[in-house]
PDB file of C-alpha atoms in Angstrom:
ATOM      1  CA  PRO A   1     -27.003 -49.545 -41.750  1.00  0.00           C
ATOM      2  CA  ASP A   2     -24.128 -51.896 -42.643  1.00  0.00           C
ATOM      3  CA  LEU A   3     -23.833 -53.020 -39.017  1.00  0.00           C
ATOM      4  CA  LEU A   4     -27.588 -53.536 -38.901  1.00  0.00           C
ATOM      5  CA  LEU A   5     -27.567 -55.734 -42.002  1.00  0.00           C
ATOM      6  CA  LEU A   6     -24.573 -57.759 -40.824  1.00  0.00           C
ATOM      7  CA  ALA A   7     -26.095 -58.307 -37.387  1.00  0.00           C
ATOM      8  CA  GLN A   8     -29.431 -59.274 -38.911  1.00  0.00           C
ATOM      9  CA  GLU A   9     -27.835 -61.784 -41.270  1.00  0.00           C
ATOM     10  CA  TYR A  10     -25.724 -63.343 -38.515  1.00  0.00           C
ATOM     11  CA  LEU A  11     -28.599 -63.626 -36.033  1.00  0.00           C
ATOM     12  CA  GLU A  12     -30.915 -65.160 -38.602  1.00  0.00           C
ATOM     13  CA  GLN A  13     -28.335 -67.687 -39.807  1.00  0.00           C
ATOM     14  CA  ARG A  14     -26.469 -68.586 -36.614  1.00  0.00           C
ATOM     15  CA  GLY A  15     -28.925 -67.714 -33.906  1.00  0.00           C
ATOM     16  CA  LYS A  16     -32.023 -68.858 -35.757  1.00  0.00           C
ATOM     17  CA  TYR A  17     -33.748 -65.619 -34.775  1.00  0.00           C
ATOM     18  CA  GLN A  18     -36.278 -63.735 -36.842  1.00  0.00           C
ATOM     19  CA  VAL A  19     -34.947 -60.173 -36.931  1.00  0.00           C
ATOM     20  CA  VAL A  20     -37.281 -57.229 -37.437  1.00  0.00           C
ATOM     21  CA  THR A  21     -35.728 -53.788 -37.763  1.00  0.00           C
ATOM     22  CA  ALA A  22     -37.008 -50.266 -37.251  1.00  0.00           C
ATOM     23  CA  THR A  23     -35.345 -46.977 -38.037  1.00  0.00           C
ATOM     24  CA  SER A  24     -37.573 -44.652 -36.026  1.00  0.00           C
ATOM     25  CA  TYR A  25     -39.330 -44.440 -32.671  1.00  0.00           C
ATOM     26  CA  GLU A  26     -42.757 -44.523 -34.333  1.00  0.00           C
ATOM     27  CA  GLU A  27     -41.872 -47.479 -36.547  1.00  0.00           C
ATOM     28  CA  ALA A  28     -40.534 -49.429 -33.560  1.00  0.00           C
ATOM     29  CA  PHE A  29     -43.753 -48.985 -31.593  1.00  0.00           C
ATOM     30  CA  SER A  30     -45.851 -49.790 -34.634  1.00  0.00           C
ATOM     31  CA  LEU A  31     -43.945 -53.065 -35.064  1.00  0.00           C
ATOM     32  CA  LEU A  32     -44.555 -53.964 -31.414  1.00  0.00           C
ATOM     33  CA  LYS A  33     -48.257 -54.202 -32.260  1.00  0.00           C
ATOM     34  CA  SER A  34     -47.490 -57.031 -34.710  1.00  0.00           C
ATOM     35  CA  TYR A  35     -44.460 -58.679 -33.104  1.00  0.00           C
ATOM     36  CA  PHE A  36     -43.659 -59.504 -29.494  1.00  0.00           C
ATOM     37  CA  PRO A  37     -39.866 -59.732 -29.516  1.00  0.00           C
ATOM     38  CA  SER A  38     -37.679 -61.934 -27.357  1.00  0.00           C
ATOM     39  CA  CYS A  39     -35.203 -59.073 -27.109  1.00  0.00           C
ATOM     40  CA  LEU A  40     -34.801 -55.473 -28.265  1.00  0.00           C
ATOM     41  CA  ILE A  41     -31.493 -53.900 -29.288  1.00  0.00           C
ATOM     42  CA  CYS A  42     -31.073 -50.182 -29.734  1.00  0.00           C
ATOM     43  CA  ASP A  43     -28.139 -48.002 -30.765  1.00  0.00           C
ATOM     44  CA  ILE A  44     -27.670 -45.080 -28.381  1.00  0.00           C
ATOM     45  CA  ASN A  45     -26.166 -42.995 -31.176  1.00  0.00           C
ATOM     46  CA  SER A  46     -29.048 -43.395 -33.611  1.00  0.00           C
ATOM     47  CA  PRO A  47     -29.847 -39.981 -35.101  1.00  0.00           C
ATOM     48  CA  VAL A  48     -33.530 -40.835 -35.651  1.00  0.00           C
ATOM     49  CA  LEU A  49     -34.478 -43.111 -32.748  1.00  0.00           C
ATOM     50  CA  SER A  50     -34.213 -41.744 -29.233  1.00  0.00           C
ATOM     51  CA  SER A  51     -32.993 -44.851 -27.422  1.00  0.00           C
ATOM     52  CA  TYR A  52     -33.598 -43.378 -23.987  1.00  0.00           C
ATOM     53  CA  ARG A  53     -37.135 -42.251 -24.806  1.00  0.00           C
ATOM     54  CA  PHE A  54     -37.902 -45.640 -26.340  1.00  0.00           C
ATOM     55  CA  LEU A  55     -36.491 -47.525 -23.336  1.00  0.00           C
ATOM     56  CA  LYS A  56     -38.273 -45.300 -20.810  1.00  0.00           C
ATOM     57  CA  THR A  57     -41.606 -45.722 -22.601  1.00  0.00           C
ATOM     58  CA  LEU A  58     -41.161 -49.505 -22.796  1.00  0.00           C
ATOM     59  CA  ARG A  59     -40.337 -49.805 -19.111  1.00  0.00           C
ATOM     60  CA  GLU A  60     -43.482 -47.843 -18.234  1.00  0.00           C
ATOM     61  CA  HIS A  61     -45.741 -49.993 -20.445  1.00  0.00           C
ATOM     62  CA  PRO A  62     -47.186 -53.087 -18.676  1.00  0.00           C
ATOM     63  CA  LYS A  63     -47.115 -55.256 -21.800  1.00  0.00           C
ATOM     64  CA  TYR A  64     -43.535 -54.467 -22.826  1.00  0.00           C
ATOM     65  CA  ARG A  65     -41.723 -53.675 -19.593  1.00  0.00           C
ATOM     66  CA  LEU A  66     -40.149 -57.117 -19.172  1.00  0.00           C
ATOM     67  CA  ILE A  67     -38.757 -57.465 -22.714  1.00  0.00           C
ATOM     68  CA  PRO A  68     -34.954 -57.666 -22.515  1.00  0.00           C
ATOM     69  CA  PHE A  69     -33.405 -54.462 -23.833  1.00  0.00           C
ATOM     70  CA  LEU A  70     -29.781 -54.187 -24.959  1.00  0.00           C
ATOM     71  CA  LEU A  71     -27.969 -50.988 -25.872  1.00  0.00           C
ATOM     72  CA  MET A  72     -25.203 -50.542 -28.426  1.00  0.00           C
ATOM     73  CA  SER A  73     -22.776 -47.669 -28.197  1.00  0.00           C
ATOM     74  CA  ASP A  74     -19.432 -46.416 -29.390  1.00  0.00           C
ATOM     75  CA  SER A  75     -16.649 -47.641 -27.149  1.00  0.00           C
ATOM     76  CA  GLY A  76     -16.160 -44.325 -25.342  1.00  0.00           C
ATOM     77  CA  ASP A  77     -19.773 -43.489 -24.521  1.00  0.00           C
ATOM     78  CA  PHE A  78     -19.774 -44.665 -20.907  1.00  0.00           C
ATOM     79  CA  PRO A  79     -22.068 -41.863 -19.673  1.00  0.00           C
ATOM     80  CA  GLY A  80     -24.635 -42.884 -22.290  1.00  0.00           C
ATOM     81  CA  LEU A  81     -24.426 -46.528 -21.305  1.00  0.00           C
ATOM     82  CA  ILE A  82     -24.760 -45.697 -17.613  1.00  0.00           C
ATOM     83  CA  ARG A  83     -27.797 -43.541 -18.369  1.00  0.00           C
ATOM     84  CA  GLY A  84     -29.360 -46.405 -20.323  1.00  0.00           C
ATOM     85  CA  LEU A  85     -28.693 -48.924 -17.567  1.00  0.00           C
ATOM     86  CA  ASN A  86     -30.231 -46.534 -15.032  1.00  0.00           C
ATOM     87  CA  LEU A  87     -33.345 -46.339 -17.224  1.00  0.00           C
ATOM     88  CA  GLY A  88     -33.675 -50.118 -17.188  1.00  0.00           C
ATOM     89  CA  ALA A  89     -31.523 -51.534 -19.989  1.00  0.00           C
ATOM     90  CA  ASP A  90     -30.520 -55.143 -19.374  1.00  0.00           C
ATOM     91  CA  GLY A  91     -27.082 -54.945 -20.938  1.00  0.00           C
ATOM     92  CA  TYR A  92     -24.925 -53.269 -23.523  1.00  0.00           C
ATOM     93  CA  LEU A  93     -22.477 -53.876 -26.326  1.00  0.00           C
ATOM     94  CA  LYS A  94     -19.610 -51.550 -27.158  1.00  0.00           C
ATOM     95  CA  LYS A  95     -19.003 -51.090 -30.885  1.00  0.00           C
ATOM     96  CA  PRO A  96     -17.206 -52.559 -32.628  1.00  0.00           C
ATOM     97  CA  PHE A  97     -18.157 -56.019 -31.424  1.00  0.00           C
ATOM     98  CA  LEU A  98     -17.953 -59.540 -32.741  1.00  0.00           C
ATOM     99  CA  PRO A  99     -21.216 -61.030 -34.024  1.00  0.00           C
ATOM    100  CA  GLN A 100     -20.683 -63.913 -31.597  1.00  0.00           C
ATOM    101  CA  MET A 101     -20.765 -61.422 -28.698  1.00  0.00           C
ATOM    102  CA  LEU A 102     -24.056 -59.995 -29.945  1.00  0.00           C
ATOM    103  CA  LEU A 103     -25.568 -63.474 -30.086  1.00  0.00           C
ATOM    104  CA  GLN A 104     -24.187 -64.302 -26.630  1.00  0.00           C
ATOM    105  CA  GLU A 105     -25.591 -61.099 -25.072  1.00  0.00           C
ATOM    106  CA  ILE A 106     -29.010 -61.797 -26.603  1.00  0.00           C
ATOM    107  CA  GLN A 107     -29.019 -65.378 -25.330  1.00  0.00           C
ATOM    108  CA  VAL A 108     -28.071 -64.253 -21.805  1.00  0.00           C
ATOM    109  CA  ALA A 109     -30.722 -61.505 -21.750  1.00  0.00           C
ATOM    110  CA  VAL A 110     -33.433 -63.863 -23.016  1.00  0.00           C
ATOM    111  CA  ARG A 111     -32.431 -66.553 -20.513  1.00  0.00           C
ATOM    112  CA  GLN A 112     -32.491 -64.067 -17.619  1.00  0.00           C
ATOM    113  CA  ALA A 113     -35.896 -62.738 -18.680  1.00  0.00           C
ATOM    114  CA  ALA A 114     -37.279 -66.274 -18.860  1.00  0.00           C
ATOM    115  CA  ALA A 115     -36.219 -66.841 -15.244  1.00  0.00           C
ATOM    116  CA  LEU A 116     -38.300 -63.897 -14.007  1.00  0.00           C
ATOM    117  CA  PRO A 117     -41.633 -64.709 -12.379  1.00  0.00           C
ATOM    118  CA  THR A 118     -44.229 -63.359 -14.770  1.00  0.00           C
ATOM    119  CA  SER A 119     -47.502 -65.064 -14.066  1.00  0.00           C
ATOM    120  CA  VAL A 120     -48.514 -64.617 -10.453  1.00  0.00           C
ATOM    121  CA  LEU A 121     -47.397 -61.869  -8.138  1.00  0.00           C
ATOM    122  CA  LEU A 122     -50.065 -62.205  -5.477  1.00  0.00           C
ATOM    123  CA  GLU A 123     -52.661 -64.873  -4.921  1.00  0.00           C
ATOM    124  CA  VAL A 124     -55.591 -64.330  -2.570  1.00  0.00           C
ATOM    125  CA  LEU A 125     -57.205 -67.519  -1.326  1.00  0.00           C
ATOM    126  CA  GLY A 126     -60.657 -68.051   0.085  1.00  0.00           C
ATOM    127  CA  LYS A 127     -64.164 -67.138  -0.989  1.00  0.00           C
ATOM    128  CA  ASP A 128     -63.037 -64.178  -3.115  1.00  0.00           C
ATOM    129  CA  SER A 129     -59.895 -65.775  -4.526  1.00  0.00           C
ATOM    130  CA  ALA A 130     -58.026 -63.745  -7.112  1.00  0.00           C
ATOM    131  CA  ARG A 131     -54.607 -63.424  -8.736  1.00  0.00           C
ATOM    132  CA  LEU A 132     -52.690 -60.248  -9.430  1.00  0.00           C
ATOM    133  CA  THR A 133     -50.476 -60.738 -12.459  1.00  0.00           C
ATOM    134  CA  THR A 134     -47.212 -58.885 -12.961  1.00  0.00           C
ATOM    135  CA  THR A 135     -47.482 -58.584 -16.722  1.00  0.00           C
ATOM    136  CA  GLU A 136     -50.954 -57.137 -17.030  1.00  0.00           C
ATOM    137  CA  LYS A 137     -51.243 -55.460 -13.638  1.00  0.00           C
ATOM    138  CA  LYS A 138     -54.817 -56.600 -13.233  1.00  0.00           C
ATOM    139  CA  VAL A 139     -56.697 -58.896 -10.941  1.00  0.00           C
ATOM    140  CA  VAL A 140     -57.827 -62.190 -12.474  1.00  0.00           C
ATOM    141  CA  TYR A 141     -60.788 -63.906 -10.751  1.00  0.00           C
TER     142      TYR A 141
END
């Protein structure tokens, strides 16, 4: 909790981010209904939030699958970090870390996500023209 509060304070003051926190899997998904975050950060070692389950569910959900996702872990948990990266995490931070590194990792993840093509995956021209979007996975006429 102390790390969470320190990170929140730093990101709000220095990074000019609005930080919303959740302490459980259910609370995190409930908050996603009200907020669409620029980035998500999850501690692998959280006793109440299954980071892997949360990440896997996000990556399978059309609306949330492109949100940058960063993992935090104790410095020796390389198997956990590798598992998270294999599930689709965009990066990781080893604890302890400097607040400046947290801000830098967030900025990189957000910048990389912004460079992804998100609007049009396939465009069909002609009489029955349509677009298939990558974010909603539906055809738009």
